Structures are given as structure tokens and as C-alpha cells.
Coordinates of C-alpha atoms and ligand atoms in Angstrom, one line a residue:
M183 CA 15.5 -13.5 30.5
G184 CA 18.4 -11.8 28.3
A185 CA 20.4 -8.8 29.3
G186 CA 18.0 -6.1 27.9
N187 CA 15.4 -6.9 30.1
R188 CA 17.5 -7.1 33.5
I189 CA 16.5 -4.0 35.1
D190 CA 18.9 -1.8 36.7
S191 CA 19.3 1.8 37.2
N192 CA 20.2 2.5 33.8
T193 CA 16.5 1.1 32.7
V194 CA 15.1 3.4 30.2
L195 CA 11.3 3.2 30.3
Y196 CA 8.9 3.4 27.3
G197 CA 5.3 2.4 27.1
V198 CA 2.1 2.5 25.1
I199 CA -1.2 4.5 26.5
G200 CA -4.5 4.1 25.4
D201 CA -8.3 3.8 27.0
P202 CA -8.8 0.7 26.7
I203 CA -5.0 -1.0 26.7
R204 CA -5.2 -4.2 28.3
H205 CA -5.7 -6.3 25.2
S206 CA -2.6 -4.4 23.4
K207 CA 0.4 -6.7 22.2
S208 CA 2.7 -3.6 21.9
P209 CA 4.3 -4.7 25.6
I210 CA 5.3 -8.2 24.5
M211 CA 6.4 -7.3 20.8
M212 CA 8.4 -4.4 22.4
N213 CA 10.4 -6.5 24.8
R214 CA 11.2 -8.8 23.2
A215 CA 13.1 -6.1 21.2
F216 CA 14.8 -4.8 23.6
R217 CA 15.9 -8.6 24.8
E218 CA 17.0 -9.3 21.2
T219 CA 18.8 -6.0 21.0
G220 CA 20.3 -6.2 24.2
I221 CA 18.9 -2.2 25.1
N222 CA 18.6 -2.0 28.8
G223 CA 15.1 -0.5 27.8
V224 CA 11.4 -1.8 29.5
Y225 CA 8.0 -1.4 27.6
A226 CA 5.0 -0.8 29.7
A227 CA 1.3 -0.2 28.8
F228 CA -0.7 2.7 31.0
H229 CA -4.3 3.3 30.9
V230 CA -4.4 6.6 30.0
T231 CA -7.4 8.6 30.1
S232 CA -8.9 11.2 27.8
D233 CA -8.8 14.1 31.1
R234 CA -5.3 12.9 31.7
I235 CA -3.1 13.9 28.6
A236 CA -1.7 17.0 29.9
D237 CA -0.8 14.9 32.7
F238 CA 0.6 11.9 31.2
A239 CA 3.1 14.5 28.8
A240 CA 4.0 16.1 32.2
G241 CA 5.0 12.8 33.5
V242 CA 6.4 11.5 30.8
R243 CA 9.3 14.6 30.7
A244 CA 9.6 14.6 33.8
M245 CA 10.3 11.0 34.5
G246 CA 12.2 11.0 31.1
I247 CA 10.2 8.2 29.4
R248 CA 12.1 7.8 26.2
G249 CA 9.4 6.7 23.8
V250 CA 5.4 6.4 23.8
N251 CA 3.2 4.6 21.4
V252 CA -0.4 6.4 21.5
T253 CA -3.3 4.4 20.4
I254 CA -7.4 4.8 20.3
P255 CA -8.5 7.0 21.8
H256 CA -5.8 9.2 21.5
K257 CA -3.7 9.8 18.5
L258 CA -5.8 13.2 17.8
D259 CA -6.1 14.7 21.2
I260 CA -2.3 14.1 22.1
M261 CA -1.1 16.5 19.1
S262 CA -1.9 19.6 21.3
V263 CA 0.7 18.7 24.3
L264 CA 3.8 18.0 22.0
D265 CA 6.8 20.4 21.0
E266 CA 6.8 19.5 17.6
I267 CA 5.1 17.2 15.3
D268 CA 6.5 15.8 12.1
E269 CA 5.5 16.4 8.9
G270 CA 4.0 13.1 7.8
A271 CA 2.3 13.1 11.1
L272 CA 0.7 16.3 10.0
A273 CA -0.6 15.7 7.0
I274 CA -2.2 12.7 8.4
G275 CA -3.5 14.3 11.0
A276 CA -2.4 11.7 13.8
V277 CA 0.4 10.6 16.0
N278 CA 0.9 7.4 17.2
T279 CA 5.0 7.5 18.5
I280 CA 6.4 9.8 20.5
V281 CA 10.2 10.4 21.4
N282 CA 11.5 11.8 24.3
D283 CA 14.6 14.0 23.3
A284 CA 15.5 15.6 26.1
G285 CA 12.4 16.9 27.5
R286 CA 11.2 17.6 24.0
L287 CA 8.2 15.8 22.5
I288 CA 8.2 15.1 19.0
G289 CA 4.9 13.3 17.3
Y290 CA 5.4 10.6 14.5
N291 CA 3.1 8.2 12.6
T292 CA 4.2 5.1 11.9
D293 CA 1.4 3.6 11.1
G294 CA 1.1 4.3 7.1
I295 CA 5.0 4.1 6.6
G296 CA 4.6 0.6 8.4
Y297 CA 2.0 -0.7 6.5
V298 CA 3.5 0.2 3.3
R299 CA 7.0 -1.4 4.4
S300 CA 5.1 -4.6 5.5
L301 CA 2.7 -4.3 1.7
K302 CA 6.4 -3.8 -0.1
E303 CA 8.3 -6.7 2.0
E304 CA 5.4 -9.2 1.9
A305 CA 3.8 -9.0 -1.1
E306 CA 4.1 -6.5 -4.0
H307 CA 7.9 -5.4 -3.9
E308 CA 7.4 -2.3 -6.4
L309 CA 4.4 -0.4 -6.5
A310 CA 5.4 2.3 -8.1
G311 CA 3.0 2.7 -11.8
K312 CA 0.4 0.1 -9.8
R313 CA -3.5 1.0 -9.7
I314 CA -4.4 1.2 -5.8
V315 CA -7.8 1.0 -4.4
V316 CA -8.2 1.8 -1.1
I317 CA -11.9 1.0 0.9
G318 CA -12.9 2.7 3.7
A319 CA -11.3 6.5 4.6
G320 CA -11.0 6.4 8.6
G321 CA -8.0 7.1 10.8
A322 CA -5.8 3.9 9.6
A323 CA -6.7 4.9 6.0
R324 CA -5.4 8.7 6.4
G325 CA -2.0 7.3 7.1
I326 CA -1.8 4.7 4.8
V327 CA -2.6 6.7 1.2
Y328 CA 0.0 9.5 2.5
A329 CA 2.5 6.7 2.9
L330 CA 1.0 5.2 -0.7
T331 CA 1.4 8.4 -2.4
S332 CA 5.6 8.2 -2.1
E333 CA 5.8 5.3 -3.6
S334 CA 4.8 7.0 -7.3
P335 CA 1.3 5.0 -7.9
S336 CA -0.5 5.8 -11.2
R337 CA -3.6 6.2 -9.1
I338 CA -5.3 5.5 -6.0
T339 CA -9.0 5.5 -5.7
I340 CA -10.8 5.8 -2.2
A341 CA -14.2 4.3 -1.6
N342 CA -16.1 4.8 1.4
R343 CA -19.6 3.8 2.7
S344 CA -19.6 7.6 3.8
V345 CA -18.9 9.1 0.7
D346 CA -17.8 12.6 2.1
R347 CA -14.8 11.3 4.1
A348 CA -13.6 9.8 0.9
R349 CA -13.6 12.8 -0.8
E350 CA -12.2 14.7 2.3
L351 CA -9.2 11.9 2.0
A352 CA -8.6 12.4 -1.7
L353 CA -8.8 16.1 -1.4
A354 CA -6.3 16.6 1.1
F355 CA -3.3 14.8 -0.9
Q356 CA -4.5 15.7 -4.5
D357 CA -1.8 18.2 -4.8
I358 CA 1.1 14.9 -3.8
A359 CA -0.8 12.3 -6.1
D360 CA -3.3 10.8 -8.8
I361 CA -5.8 10.6 -6.3
E362 CA -9.7 10.4 -6.5
A363 CA -12.9 9.2 -4.5
I364 CA -16.1 7.2 -5.4
S365 CA -18.8 6.2 -4.1
N366 CA -19.5 2.1 -2.8
E367 CA -21.9 2.0 -6.7
Q368 CA -18.7 2.7 -8.5
L369 CA -16.4 0.3 -6.1
Q370 CA -16.9 -3.0 -8.7
A371 CA -15.4 -1.5 -11.6
A372 CA -12.7 0.2 -9.9
C373 CA -11.8 -3.5 -8.3
G374 CA -11.7 -4.9 -11.5
Q375 CA -9.1 -2.6 -12.8
A376 CA -6.9 -2.4 -9.8
D377 CA -3.5 -4.3 -8.9
I378 CA -4.1 -3.7 -5.3
V379 CA -7.1 -3.6 -3.3
I380 CA -6.8 -2.8 0.4
N381 CA -9.6 -2.9 2.8
T382 CA -9.0 -0.3 5.7
T383 CA -12.9 -0.9 7.8
S384 CA -13.2 -3.3 10.6
V385 CA -15.8 -5.1 8.2
G386 CA -14.6 -8.7 9.1
M387 CA -13.0 -8.3 12.0
F388 CA -13.2 -10.3 15.4
P389 CA -16.1 -10.8 16.4
K390 CA -17.9 -10.5 12.9
T391 CA -15.5 -12.6 11.1
G392 CA -18.1 -13.8 8.6
E393 CA -18.4 -10.0 6.9
T394 CA -16.0 -9.1 4.0
P395 CA -15.8 -5.6 2.0
I396 CA -16.4 -6.5 -1.2
D397 CA -17.6 -9.8 -3.8
A398 CA -14.0 -11.9 -4.3
A399 CA -15.3 -12.2 -7.8
W400 CA -15.0 -8.3 -8.3
L401 CA -11.1 -9.1 -7.6
R402 CA -8.9 -9.4 -11.1
P403 CA -6.8 -13.1 -10.4
G404 CA -3.3 -12.2 -10.0
A405 CA -4.1 -8.9 -8.2
V406 CA -3.1 -8.3 -4.5
A407 CA -5.8 -8.5 -2.5
S408 CA -4.4 -6.8 1.4
D409 CA -6.2 -6.1 4.7
L410 CA -5.5 -3.9 7.4
I411 CA -7.4 -6.3 9.8
Y412 CA -5.0 -9.5 12.0
N413 CA -7.8 -10.7 14.4
P414 CA -8.2 -13.0 12.4
L415 CA -4.8 -12.9 11.0
K416 CA -6.5 -14.4 7.7
T417 CA -10.4 -12.7 7.0
T418 CA -12.9 -13.8 5.1
F419 CA -11.9 -11.1 2.8
L420 CA -8.8 -12.5 1.9
E421 CA -10.0 -15.8 1.9
Q422 CA -12.4 -15.5 -0.6
A423 CA -9.5 -13.4 -2.2
E424 CA -7.3 -16.6 -2.5
Q425 CA -9.9 -18.8 -3.7
R426 CA -10.0 -16.0 -6.4
G427 CA -6.4 -16.6 -7.3
C428 CA -5.0 -13.5 -5.6
R429 CA -1.8 -12.7 -3.8
I430 CA -3.0 -12.3 -0.2
H431 CA -1.5 -9.6 2.4
G432 CA -2.8 -9.7 6.5
G433 CA -2.7 -6.9 8.2
L434 CA -0.4 -8.3 11.2
G435 CA 3.0 -7.4 9.1
M436 CA 1.5 -3.8 9.7
F437 CA 1.5 -4.1 13.5
I438 CA 4.8 -5.1 13.5
Y439 CA 6.5 -2.4 11.3
Q440 CA 4.5 0.4 12.9
G441 CA 6.5 -0.7 16.1
A442 CA 9.6 -1.6 14.0
Y443 CA 9.9 1.8 13.1
A444 CA 9.1 3.8 16.8
F445 CA 11.8 1.3 17.6
E446 CA 14.3 2.6 15.2
Y447 CA 13.1 6.2 16.4
W448 CA 13.8 5.6 19.5
T449 CA 17.0 3.6 19.7
G450 CA 18.4 4.6 16.5
Q451 CA 18.9 0.9 15.8
P452 CA 17.4 -1.7 13.3
A453 CA 14.6 -3.5 14.8
P454 CA 14.2 -7.5 14.9
A455 CA 10.7 -7.8 13.0
T456 CA 11.3 -11.5 12.5
A457 CA 11.9 -11.9 16.1
M458 CA 9.0 -9.4 17.0
R459 CA 6.6 -11.2 14.6
D460 CA 7.3 -14.5 16.0
T461 CA 6.7 -13.3 19.7
V462 CA 3.3 -11.3 18.6
L463 CA 2.4 -14.6 16.6
A464 CA 2.4 -17.1 19.2
A465 CA 0.4 -14.7 22.0
L466 CA -2.1 -14.7 18.9
Q467 CA -2.5 -17.9 18.4
S468 CA -1.8 -19.0 22.3
Ligands
NAP88 P1 -12.1 4.4 11.9 O1 -11.2 5.3 12.2 O2 -13.4 3.8 12.8 O3 -12.4 4.5 10.4 C1 -13.4 2.8 10.3 C2 -13.4 2.9 8.9 O4 -14.2 1.7 8.6 C3 -14.4 3.8 8.0 O5 -13.9 4.1 6.6 C4 -16.2 3.3 8.6 O6 -16.7 4.1 7.4 C5 -15.5 1.9 8.1 N1 -16.9 1.1 8.4 C6 -16.8 0.8 9.7 N2 -17.9 -0.2 9.6 C7 -18.5 -0.3 8.1 C8 -19.3 -1.4 7.5 N3 -20.4 -1.9 8.3 N4 -19.4 -1.1 6.7 C9 -18.4 -0.3 6.1 N5 -17.7 0.4 6.4 C10 -17.6 0.3 7.4 O7 -11.2 3.0 12.1 P2 -9.4 3.1 11.7 O8 -8.6 3.1 13.2 O9 -8.8 3.3 10.4 O10 -9.4 1.3 12.1 C11 -10.1 0.7 10.9 C12 -9.4 -1.1 10.7 O11 -8.1 -0.9 10.6 C13 -9.9 -1.3 12.3 O12 -10.4 -3.1 11.7 C14 -8.4 -1.6 12.5 O13 -8.3 -2.8 13.7 C15 -7.5 -1.8 11.5 N6 -6.2 -1.5 12.0 C16 -5.4 -2.1 12.3 C17 -3.6 -1.8 12.4 C18 -2.7 -2.7 12.0 O14 -1.6 -2.3 12.7 N7 -2.6 -3.9 11.4 C19 -3.6 0.0 12.5 C20 -4.9 0.5 12.5 C21 -5.5 -0.5 11.9 P3 -17.4 5.3 7.7 O15 -16.6 6.8 7.3 O16 -18.4 5.6 6.5 O17 -17.8 5.2 8.8

């Protein structure tokens, strides 16, 4: 163990809250980041239930916990106990990262920007002018669509099983992007014209790994097929898209970079993303 995780009287505490939480890969990822950078911090997982959210916030302030990640089911209800919410998190309507600035709790959302950083580094460097199809309109889709609007795509098309939810999401960001909602019946035609197709639904996630959100024959060869799911690392959607001649992009990078942004907000230092990825990948494969 390197200097970063030698716990002493100056060690700064970080963590993640959720319900459930014991499956989380965030502690191994973040502790690797502290070791790698030599920062004297330690990161733990806390099982916090919804009825204890206010107690949790009081505890963070009282104990000087510097940073917390927030996962399911608390990304919305946490907002009511914070002192300030970043503009992006407010627009998305969810917080996944808290910075404790001398007792002031500030909420951010790094899911969407984490996804976009991963997409640009791993699959498609330039998003400007691209036609993007987003399948799904849940919590993760909201963050991603918001982050994509900053990249000047030519159009964002959202399709969802419950079309009302797709409409609501398109409406939320219609002033900042060319964005439309479609029904699943229109999805095939939209995919045929898309440069990037992103699955933000849970279709294909373990244990139902045989399922896929669309027929890969709808995709243009050469287009990017992207999936938020990282369990499995390569979903059936991505496997079939690859056979179709598409470039593929899995969900692991999103997880790594949402954590990397959180680390950077807390410490002011660049996150060691490669080391973080190696650690999570090894844990997923063991
Ligand atoms: P969510 O808010 O519950 O939304 C789920 C979405 O999936 C909704 O659009 C829902 O459609 C759709 N859906 C679920 N089952 C479906 C089915 N059988 N057929 C068609 N559509 C279906 O969940 P979320 O938080 O957005 O997460 C979505 C996925 O993203 C999950 O697989 C999650 O693991 C992944 N994710 C990955 C990361 C990462 O770091 N890589 C981060 C966050 C989330 P309806 O609206 O019609 O119900």
C-alpha cells in the first residue's frame, strides 16, 4: 500500500452512499486513485436508507467528510439537504457528487459529463454536427442528453418505451439544442440516419444478457453504437453492432470518468484514470 492510503490523523474521509451499496466498485476505484496520487484520503461505502438522508448530511458536516458520491436511490432526494446545487445538476434534476466546502455541501452531477468524456476519448473525438439517437429516457439519459447539448450535435433524437417520458426529456432541453422525441415505431428510421446510437436503458444488463434494445441491422455500418451498461462489458447490442461493422463503446468508461470528475472536484488534481480503469476492470473480471 502506497503513501496515499496510510491512514493517520490527517487522513481525509470520502465515501459513497446508496441502498443497496455493497456491490459498489467505487471504493476500490477511488482508493486506487488516492494511492496513485499520494493523496492522504480514504473512501468507504455507506449503506444509508432514505429515512436517514438528513442525518447523513449532518454527519458529513460534523465529521468534515470532504466528498461523497451518491447512487441509487438517493440522487434526487439528496438535493433537499444540500446548500447549493450546480447549474448542470439542477438542469438534470439529480446529484451524484457532493463537495463539502468547509461545511457547505455543494451538489454536482458528473454522470453525463463522464459519459461524454468517455465517448470522445474512446469512440468519437468530434461530436459537433453529429446525429445522435438516445434510446431510453430514465435518470442516466437525462444527464447524458444534458451533457451532449454542450457538444453541438446537429440533432438529438430520444426514443423511449414510455414515449411521454421521451417527450418530457426533449422538452426540458429544447431551448439549448435541436432535440426531438419519437416513438419506438420511428426508431428504425432514426437509427438508419444516426452517427451515434446510445442505449441508456437497462435492456441487456446482467442477468438478462441475451436481450437487446434494437435490431443491429437498423444501424449504419461505421456508426458508433454505445451502451451505458458495463455488466457485461460487451452487451449483445454491442456484439451485434460490431458484427454489423459499427464502432462500439461500452459503459465502463462512463463509470470511470464520473468518478474521475468527482475526484478532480474534491482534490483539485487530475484523476489517474488509467489506473482507476485497470483496478475496476480487474475487479469485474475476477
Ligand atoms: P432508470 O432511470 O430506471 O431508466 C431505465 C430506462 O430503461 C427507462 O428509459 C426505461 O423505459 C427503460 N427500460 C427498462 N426496461 C425496459 C424494457 N424491458 N424495454 C424497454 N425499455 C426499458 O435507470 P437509469 O438510472 O437511467 O439506468 C439505465 C441504465 O444505465 C442501467 O443499465 C444502468 O446500469 C446504466 N448506467 C450506467 C452507468 C455507468 O456509469 N456506466 C451510470 C448510470 C446508469 P420506461 O421509461 O418506459 O420505463
